[in-house]
């Protein structure tokens, strides 16, 4: 099979993964019926636009709402009705629009009665899109903490535990403000393990992290403004809301869809699951060993995994690139052009880190093509400049925002 044919298979597998966890596929069967009163809808995250649009099509009775998404994640040419407010804000570091979004969300739910309903549509990315710092903590300070965590190698659970502790809207505070309304939360999960309290830092779901654990995390990552972490948060005052939480799309669901696609193509499929974590280059080393073992079977195999790797920046002036490209560059170095091995790694939201690409593809010729162009793969990896490396090779995968998000998708074709 030609290199182009293998690239096309990998691209189709990624497209199938994204389609299986789309709002259009997963929102309609999970929507609640109308309440006796009114329904207020709040959608936040990278999937907010498609989640809200799909909900409005199925529930035209929704007469007020707020949609909060990253810049550029709207649906082109498809406007929301006048009674639905739309705010675009910054990701992954919050900005003043994130502050405005949080304030509007709290204002929208205040005054809801016991016969009313809050429909919360939550997807990954919402932590930075809702930013309402606790008293005494400025937005600038919150941004500094977020930026430091992004470069530290902290897991998404650790990051969101900290962000929840410093927020007036996360960790169930939005639900508290909506008392006594019924709350229905539908979640597209981007966190390994799919605990909905960690998705967007759980605006309608108490996280339950012990105060002592938050202090330890602050110390672990040498975070500034230590007094804010030492300060005990007031407990949620009202938790009697009727509440239902459904995780409607996950990395494992995407992997299951791709498993079926791979089996139809004649591959033996091995899935490592949707909760793979760790340093991107460390994960790549382990996966290279698994790939070499599968090659020994002398039968076409497909290795799948999801989850969220991390990158600890080890240079003062890092280059460009997200965790998926860093993983792939490390994988290519470990494989050293192994014949018949083709791999893709992409973020299902269509954005790898903060670049324009979803991820990239490597082939048996990746390193040889790079060498012919004078590109030293290890130097690019050491400087965290994987985006530039794959851009020069024309091996980036560029989809634009997919308007869903179950985090990383990785697939390796092993053809004997």
Short mmCIF file of C-alpha atoms in Angstrom, two decimals:
data_model
loop_
_atom_site.label_atom_id
_atom_site.label_comp_id
_atom_site.label_asym_id
_atom_site.label_seq_id
_atom_site.Cartn_x
_atom_site.Cartn_y
_atom_site.Cartn_z
CA UNK A 1 0.00 0.00 0.00
CA UNK A 2 1.36 3.43 -0.95
CA UNK A 3 2.31 6.16 1.49
CA UNK A 4 -0.56 8.32 0.24
CA UNK A 5 -3.04 5.48 0.81
CA UNK A 6 -1.86 5.05 4.41
CA UNK A 7 -2.13 8.80 5.01
CA UNK A 8 -5.70 8.72 3.71
CA UNK A 9 -6.62 5.87 6.05
CA UNK A 10 -5.22 7.75 9.06
CA UNK A 11 -7.12 10.89 8.06
CA UNK A 12 -10.37 8.95 7.71
CA UNK A 13 -9.86 7.34 11.11
CA UNK A 14 -9.42 10.75 12.72
CA UNK A 15 -12.49 12.12 10.94
CA UNK A 16 -14.49 9.10 12.14
CA UNK A 17 -13.34 9.66 15.71
CA UNK A 18 -14.45 13.31 15.62
CA UNK A 19 -17.81 12.51 14.02
CA UNK A 20 -18.62 9.91 16.68
CA UNK A 21 -18.32 12.48 19.48
CA UNK A 22 -19.99 15.42 17.72
CA UNK A 23 -22.82 17.37 19.31
CA UNK A 24 -25.10 16.46 16.40
CA UNK A 25 -24.60 12.78 17.20
CA UNK A 26 -24.83 12.95 20.99
CA UNK A 27 -26.97 15.88 22.15
CA UNK A 28 -30.48 14.93 20.83
CA UNK A 29 -30.90 11.62 22.68
CA UNK A 30 -29.66 13.13 25.94
CA UNK A 31 -31.81 16.27 26.09
CA UNK A 32 -34.37 16.54 28.92
CA UNK A 33 -37.96 17.49 28.30
CA UNK A 34 -39.24 21.01 28.99
CA UNK A 35 -39.96 21.94 32.63
CA UNK A 36 -43.17 23.46 33.94
CA UNK A 37 -41.43 26.84 33.95
CA UNK A 38 -38.76 28.21 31.63
CA UNK A 39 -35.40 26.85 30.52
CA UNK A 40 -32.19 28.84 30.60
CA UNK A 41 -29.35 27.38 28.51
CA UNK A 42 -25.65 27.97 29.09
CA UNK A 43 -23.12 26.39 26.72
CA UNK A 44 -19.41 26.81 27.36
CA UNK A 45 -16.28 25.31 25.83
CA UNK A 46 -14.84 24.41 22.46
CA UNK A 47 -18.01 22.53 21.58
CA UNK A 48 -20.36 25.26 22.80
CA UNK A 49 -21.56 26.48 19.40
CA UNK A 50 -22.53 23.08 18.02
CA UNK A 51 -23.95 21.87 21.36
CA UNK A 52 -26.14 24.96 21.70
CA UNK A 53 -27.26 24.94 18.07
CA UNK A 54 -28.23 21.28 18.26
CA UNK A 55 -30.10 21.79 21.54
CA UNK A 56 -32.04 24.76 20.15
CA UNK A 57 -33.12 22.76 17.13
CA UNK A 58 -34.52 20.02 19.37
CA UNK A 59 -35.85 22.32 22.10
CA UNK A 60 -37.32 25.48 20.48
CA UNK A 61 -38.95 26.29 23.83
CA UNK A 62 -35.56 27.52 25.16
CA UNK A 63 -36.09 31.26 25.32
CA UNK A 64 -32.91 32.55 26.98
CA UNK A 65 -29.31 31.47 26.93
CA UNK A 66 -25.61 32.18 26.70
CA UNK A 67 -23.01 30.57 24.43
CA UNK A 68 -19.33 31.04 25.35
CA UNK A 69 -16.67 29.73 22.97
CA UNK A 70 -13.03 30.42 22.05
CA UNK A 71 -12.38 33.01 19.38
CA UNK A 72 -13.04 31.57 15.94
CA UNK A 73 -15.07 28.57 17.15
CA UNK A 74 -18.44 29.77 15.93
CA UNK A 75 -20.41 28.18 13.11
CA UNK A 76 -19.73 30.23 9.96
CA UNK A 77 -22.84 31.76 8.43
CA UNK A 78 -25.11 30.36 11.14
CA UNK A 79 -26.29 33.02 13.58
CA UNK A 80 -27.94 32.39 16.93
CA UNK A 81 -31.40 33.89 17.56
CA UNK A 82 -31.56 37.25 19.39
CA UNK A 83 -32.56 35.70 22.74
CA UNK A 84 -29.27 33.74 22.87
CA UNK A 85 -26.24 35.84 23.82
CA UNK A 86 -22.88 34.85 22.32
CA UNK A 87 -19.45 35.68 23.74
CA UNK A 88 -16.07 34.68 22.33
CA UNK A 89 -13.21 34.63 24.82
CA UNK A 90 -9.58 33.57 25.09
CA UNK A 91 -8.16 30.06 25.35
CA UNK A 92 -6.05 28.67 27.01
CA UNK A 93 -5.38 31.82 29.08
CA UNK A 94 -8.43 33.90 30.12
CA UNK A 95 -8.99 37.52 29.16
CA UNK A 96 -11.47 40.31 29.91
CA UNK A 97 -14.10 38.62 27.72
CA UNK A 98 -13.78 35.52 29.92
CA UNK A 99 -14.59 37.73 32.91
CA UNK A 100 -17.62 39.20 31.12
CA UNK A 101 -18.82 35.71 30.17
CA UNK A 102 -18.73 34.48 33.77
CA UNK A 103 -20.59 37.55 35.01
CA UNK A 104 -23.28 37.13 32.35
CA UNK A 105 -23.68 33.44 33.17
CA UNK A 106 -24.26 34.15 36.86
CA UNK A 107 -26.70 36.95 36.05
CA UNK A 108 -28.64 34.68 33.68
CA UNK A 109 -29.32 31.99 36.29
CA UNK A 110 -30.11 34.24 39.23
CA UNK A 111 -33.83 34.42 39.74
CA UNK A 112 -34.61 30.96 38.34
CA UNK A 113 -37.39 29.27 40.31
CA UNK A 114 -38.12 25.73 41.38
CA UNK A 115 -40.21 25.12 38.25
CA UNK A 116 -37.41 26.33 35.97
CA UNK A 117 -34.54 24.45 34.39
CA UNK A 118 -30.88 25.24 33.74
CA UNK A 119 -29.54 23.30 30.77
CA UNK A 120 -25.74 23.36 31.07
CA UNK A 121 -23.85 22.20 27.98
CA UNK A 122 -20.22 21.77 29.01
CA UNK A 123 -17.17 20.92 26.92
CA UNK A 124 -13.42 21.19 27.32
CA UNK A 125 -11.84 24.62 27.19
CA UNK A 126 -14.42 26.18 29.44
CA UNK A 127 -12.00 26.76 32.32
CA UNK A 128 -10.39 29.72 30.57
CA UNK A 129 -13.64 30.95 28.99
CA UNK A 130 -15.29 31.44 32.41
CA UNK A 131 -12.98 33.50 34.64
CA UNK A 132 -14.29 35.17 37.77
CA UNK A 133 -11.45 35.23 40.33
CA UNK A 134 -12.08 35.17 44.06
CA UNK A 135 -11.91 38.43 45.99
CA UNK A 136 -8.45 39.94 46.10
CA UNK A 137 -7.17 38.02 43.09
CA UNK A 138 -6.95 40.05 39.90
CA UNK A 139 -7.51 38.75 36.39
CA UNK A 140 -3.86 39.50 35.62
CA UNK A 141 -2.78 37.31 38.55
CA UNK A 142 -5.15 34.54 37.45
CA UNK A 143 -3.64 34.70 33.94
CA UNK A 144 -0.14 34.42 35.36
CA UNK A 145 -1.06 31.32 37.36
CA UNK A 146 -2.72 29.73 34.32
CA UNK A 147 0.28 30.42 32.09
CA UNK A 148 2.67 28.94 34.65
CA UNK A 149 0.57 25.78 34.92
CA UNK A 150 0.47 25.39 31.14
CA UNK A 151 4.26 25.28 31.01
CA UNK A 152 4.69 23.13 34.12
CA UNK A 153 3.56 19.71 32.88
CA UNK A 154 0.60 19.69 35.29
CA UNK A 155 -2.24 17.29 34.45
CA UNK A 156 -5.62 18.67 33.45
CA UNK A 157 -7.07 17.42 36.75
CA UNK A 158 -4.42 19.30 38.71
CA UNK A 159 -4.90 22.46 36.68
CA UNK A 160 -8.66 22.46 37.02
CA UNK A 161 -8.55 21.69 40.75
CA UNK A 162 -6.46 24.82 41.20
CA UNK A 163 -8.60 26.94 38.88
CA UNK A 164 -11.77 25.83 40.65
CA UNK A 165 -10.31 26.89 43.99
CA UNK A 166 -9.70 30.41 42.67
CA UNK A 167 -13.10 30.93 41.02
CA UNK A 168 -16.55 32.29 41.83
CA UNK A 169 -18.19 30.25 39.05
CA UNK A 170 -16.33 26.93 38.81
CA UNK A 171 -16.59 23.93 41.13
CA UNK A 172 -20.40 24.05 41.36
CA UNK A 173 -20.71 27.80 42.00
CA UNK A 174 -22.86 28.31 38.89
CA UNK A 175 -25.26 25.64 40.16
CA UNK A 176 -25.36 27.34 43.54
CA UNK A 177 -26.40 30.59 41.86
CA UNK A 178 -29.17 28.76 39.95
CA UNK A 179 -30.88 27.46 43.11
CA UNK A 180 -33.68 26.22 43.31
CA UNK A 181 -33.94 25.38 39.60
CA UNK A 182 -33.58 21.91 38.16
CA UNK A 183 -30.10 21.53 36.64
CA UNK A 184 -29.35 19.23 33.72
CA UNK A 185 -25.69 19.07 32.69
CA UNK A 186 -24.58 17.41 29.46
CA UNK A 187 -20.82 16.97 29.14
CA UNK A 188 -18.45 16.27 26.27
CA UNK A 189 -15.43 15.09 28.25
CA UNK A 190 -11.85 16.08 27.48
CA UNK A 191 -10.33 14.70 30.70
CA UNK A 192 -8.83 11.24 31.20
CA UNK A 193 -11.20 9.21 33.37
CA UNK A 194 -14.19 11.38 32.33
CA UNK A 195 -14.99 12.78 35.77
CA UNK A 196 -17.41 15.59 34.79
CA UNK A 197 -16.32 17.72 37.74
CA UNK A 198 -13.00 18.33 35.95
CA UNK A 199 -14.44 19.26 32.54
CA UNK A 200 -14.28 23.07 32.29
CA UNK A 201 -13.60 22.91 36.05
CA UNK A 202 -17.20 21.84 36.70
CA UNK A 203 -19.30 25.04 36.88
CA UNK A 204 -22.36 23.00 37.88
CA UNK A 205 -20.56 20.16 39.68
CA UNK A 206 -18.69 20.44 43.00
CA UNK A 207 -15.16 19.15 42.57
CA UNK A 208 -14.63 18.01 46.13
CA UNK A 209 -10.85 18.46 46.25
CA UNK A 210 -9.55 18.71 49.81
CA UNK A 211 -8.17 22.11 50.77
CA UNK A 212 -4.88 20.53 51.84
CA UNK A 213 -4.54 18.97 48.36
CA UNK A 214 -4.90 22.38 46.71
CA UNK A 215 -2.17 23.82 48.94
CA UNK A 216 0.12 20.90 48.05
CA UNK A 217 -0.50 21.46 44.33
CA UNK A 218 0.35 25.16 44.68
CA UNK A 219 3.59 24.21 46.39
CA UNK A 220 4.34 21.47 43.84
CA UNK A 221 4.24 23.92 40.95
CA UNK A 222 5.72 26.89 42.84
CA UNK A 223 2.68 29.04 42.12
CA UNK A 224 2.73 32.71 43.12
CA UNK A 225 0.13 34.40 45.35
CA UNK A 226 0.32 31.60 47.92
CA UNK A 227 -2.13 33.24 50.33
CA UNK A 228 -4.98 32.59 47.91
CA UNK A 229 -4.28 28.87 48.05
CA UNK A 230 -3.90 28.84 51.82
CA UNK A 231 -7.27 30.56 52.22
CA UNK A 232 -10.08 28.08 52.87
CA UNK A 233 -13.00 28.38 50.43
CA UNK A 234 -16.47 28.78 51.86
CA UNK A 235 -18.49 25.59 51.33
CA UNK A 236 -21.32 25.66 48.82
CA UNK A 237 -24.30 27.04 50.65
CA UNK A 238 -27.07 25.40 48.64
CA UNK A 239 -26.72 21.99 47.07
CA UNK A 240 -30.34 20.83 47.15
CA UNK A 241 -30.95 21.50 43.45
CA UNK A 242 -32.47 18.67 41.48
CA UNK A 243 -29.46 17.79 39.36
CA UNK A 244 -28.71 15.33 36.57
CA UNK A 245 -25.29 14.95 34.97
CA UNK A 246 -24.66 12.95 31.79
CA UNK A 247 -21.29 12.49 30.10
CA UNK A 248 -22.45 12.08 26.51
CA UNK A 249 -19.17 11.84 24.57
CA UNK A 250 -15.74 10.54 25.60
CA UNK A 251 -12.40 9.49 24.18
CA UNK A 252 -13.34 5.85 24.67
CA UNK A 253 -16.45 6.35 22.53
CA UNK A 254 -14.27 7.79 19.77
CA UNK A 255 -11.83 4.88 20.05
CA UNK A 256 -14.67 2.37 19.85
CA UNK A 257 -15.92 3.95 16.62
CA UNK A 258 -12.42 3.81 15.14
CA UNK A 259 -11.90 0.23 16.32
CA UNK A 260 -14.92 -0.77 14.22
CA UNK A 261 -13.53 1.14 11.23
CA UNK A 262 -10.14 -0.54 11.59
CA UNK A 263 -11.61 -4.02 11.88
CA UNK A 264 -13.62 -3.47 8.69
CA UNK A 265 -10.34 -2.61 6.96
CA UNK A 266 -8.83 -5.91 8.10
CA UNK A 267 -6.62 -4.68 10.94
CA UNK A 268 -6.08 -6.37 14.28
CA UNK A 269 -6.93 -3.50 16.61
CA UNK A 270 -5.17 -2.90 19.92
CA UNK A 271 -6.51 -0.06 22.04
CA UNK A 272 -4.61 1.38 24.97
CA UNK A 273 -7.74 3.23 26.11
CA UNK A 274 -8.80 6.84 26.32
CA UNK A 275 -7.02 7.81 29.53
CA UNK A 276 -3.33 7.81 28.55
CA UNK A 277 -1.40 10.53 30.39
CA UNK A 278 2.24 11.49 30.90
CA UNK A 279 4.98 13.49 29.21
CA UNK A 280 4.42 13.37 25.44
CA UNK A 281 7.91 12.11 24.65
CA UNK A 282 7.74 9.49 27.42
CA UNK A 283 4.42 8.21 26.09
CA UNK A 284 5.96 8.12 22.61
CA UNK A 285 8.81 5.92 23.83
CA UNK A 286 6.36 3.42 25.32
CA UNK A 287 4.23 3.41 22.18
CA UNK A 288 7.27 2.83 19.98
CA UNK A 289 7.98 -0.33 21.94
CA UNK A 290 4.38 -1.47 21.53
CA UNK A 291 4.58 -0.80 17.78
CA UNK A 292 7.76 -2.85 17.45
CA UNK A 293 6.07 -5.75 19.26
CA UNK A 294 3.06 -5.58 16.95
CA UNK A 295 5.29 -5.54 13.86
CA UNK A 296 6.63 -8.93 14.96
CA UNK A 297 3.12 -10.43 14.53
CA UNK A 298 3.48 -10.14 10.75
CA UNK A 299 -0.17 -9.08 10.39
CA UNK A 300 -1.72 -5.65 9.78
CA UNK A 301 -2.34 -4.00 13.17
CA UNK A 302 -3.82 -0.75 14.35
CA UNK A 303 -2.70 0.73 17.68
CA UNK A 304 -5.10 3.28 19.22
CA UNK A 305 -5.04 5.54 22.26
CA UNK A 306 -6.59 8.69 23.66
CA UNK A 307 -6.19 10.84 26.74
CA UNK A 308 -4.04 13.89 27.32
CA UNK A 309 -0.28 14.00 27.38
CA UNK A 310 1.64 16.97 28.75
CA UNK A 311 4.77 18.89 27.83
CA UNK A 312 7.15 20.35 30.38
CA UNK A 313 8.97 23.25 28.75
CA UNK A 314 12.70 22.78 29.30
CA UNK A 315 14.05 25.82 27.47
CA UNK A 316 13.69 29.55 28.05
CA UNK A 317 12.71 30.24 24.44
CA UNK A 318 10.59 27.32 23.24
CA UNK A 319 9.55 27.00 19.63
CA UNK A 320 6.06 26.26 18.36
CA UNK A 321 4.05 23.12 18.77
CA UNK A 322 1.50 21.27 20.88
CA UNK A 323 1.66 17.98 22.72
CA UNK A 324 0.51 15.88 19.73
CA UNK A 325 3.27 17.11 17.43
CA UNK A 326 5.80 16.70 20.24
CA UNK A 327 4.60 13.12 20.73
CA UNK A 328 4.90 12.38 17.01
CA UNK A 329 8.37 13.87 16.65
CA UNK A 330 9.59 11.78 19.61
CA UNK A 331 7.87 8.71 18.15
CA UNK A 332 9.53 9.22 14.77
CA UNK A 333 12.95 9.43 16.45
CA UNK A 334 12.32 6.20 18.37
CA UNK A 335 11.03 4.34 15.30
CA UNK A 336 13.92 5.45 13.07
CA UNK A 337 11.94 4.94 9.87
CA UNK A 338 10.57 1.48 10.72
CA UNK A 339 9.07 0.10 7.48
CA UNK A 340 5.30 -0.01 7.22
CA UNK A 341 4.55 2.20 10.25
CA UNK A 342 2.35 5.27 9.82
CA UNK A 343 1.03 7.34 12.74
CA UNK A 344 -1.30 10.24 13.38
CA UNK A 345 -1.79 12.24 16.57
CA UNK A 346 -4.35 15.05 16.71
CA UNK A 347 -6.41 16.95 19.21
CA UNK A 348 -10.07 16.23 18.51
CA UNK A 349 -10.89 19.92 18.94
CA UNK A 350 -8.81 20.68 15.84
CA UNK A 351 -6.21 22.75 17.72
CA UNK A 352 -2.95 21.23 18.95
CA UNK A 353 -1.91 23.57 21.76
CA UNK A 354 -2.38 27.08 20.41
CA UNK A 355 -1.38 26.51 16.78
CA UNK A 356 -3.62 26.26 13.70
CA UNK A 357 -3.13 22.51 13.24
CA UNK A 358 -4.91 19.59 14.85
CA UNK A 359 -1.75 17.53 14.81
CA UNK A 360 0.42 15.78 12.22
CA UNK A 361 1.29 12.49 10.51
CA UNK A 362 4.57 10.56 10.44
CA UNK A 363 5.60 7.93 7.90
CA UNK A 364 8.64 5.68 7.35
CA UNK A 365 10.18 8.53 5.30
CA UNK A 366 9.74 11.30 7.89
CA UNK A 367 13.31 11.33 9.14
CA UNK A 368 14.91 10.76 5.73
CA UNK A 369 12.92 13.60 4.18
CA UNK A 370 13.85 15.84 7.10
CA UNK A 371 17.54 14.98 6.72
CA UNK A 372 17.45 15.79 3.01
CA UNK A 373 16.12 19.24 3.93
CA UNK A 374 18.78 19.80 6.59
CA UNK A 375 16.36 19.39 9.51
CA UNK A 376 17.73 17.81 12.69
CA UNK A 377 14.75 16.06 14.33
CA UNK A 378 16.36 15.85 17.79
CA UNK A 379 17.21 19.57 17.79
CA UNK A 380 13.63 20.44 16.95
CA UNK A 381 12.40 18.15 19.74
CA UNK A 382 14.82 19.60 22.29
CA UNK A 383 13.65 23.13 21.48
CA UNK A 384 9.94 22.13 21.56
CA UNK A 385 9.57 23.26 17.96
CA UNK A 386 7.66 20.29 16.55
CA UNK A 387 5.14 22.47 14.69
CA UNK A 388 7.92 24.06 12.63
CA UNK A 389 9.41 20.62 11.90
CA UNK A 390 6.19 19.16 10.52
CA UNK A 391 5.27 22.39 8.78
CA UNK A 392 8.53 22.24 6.80
CA UNK A 393 7.70 18.64 5.81
CA UNK A 394 4.12 19.55 4.88
CA UNK A 395 2.90 16.87 7.30
CA UNK A 396 0.59 18.95 9.50
CA UNK A 397 -3.08 17.98 9.80
CA UNK A 398 -5.19 21.12 9.56
CA UNK A 399 -8.95 20.87 10.11
CA UNK A 400 -9.92 24.11 11.80
CA UNK A 401 -12.10 23.97 14.95
CA UNK A 402 -14.15 20.75 15.04
CA UNK A 403 -16.56 22.12 17.71
CA UNK A 404 -16.19 19.07 19.89
CA UNK A 405 -13.40 17.96 22.21
CA UNK A 406 -12.52 14.60 23.73
CA UNK A 407 -8.82 15.44 23.76
CA UNK A 408 -6.04 13.56 21.99
CA UNK A 409 -6.50 10.89 19.34
CA UNK A 410 -3.56 8.70 18.33
CA UNK A 411 -3.46 5.90 15.78
CA UNK A 412 -0.61 3.87 14.30
CA UNK A 413 -0.95 1.62 11.27
CA UNK A 414 1.50 -1.28 11.36
CA UNK A 415 1.76 -2.94 7.96
CA UNK A 416 4.18 -5.91 7.72
#
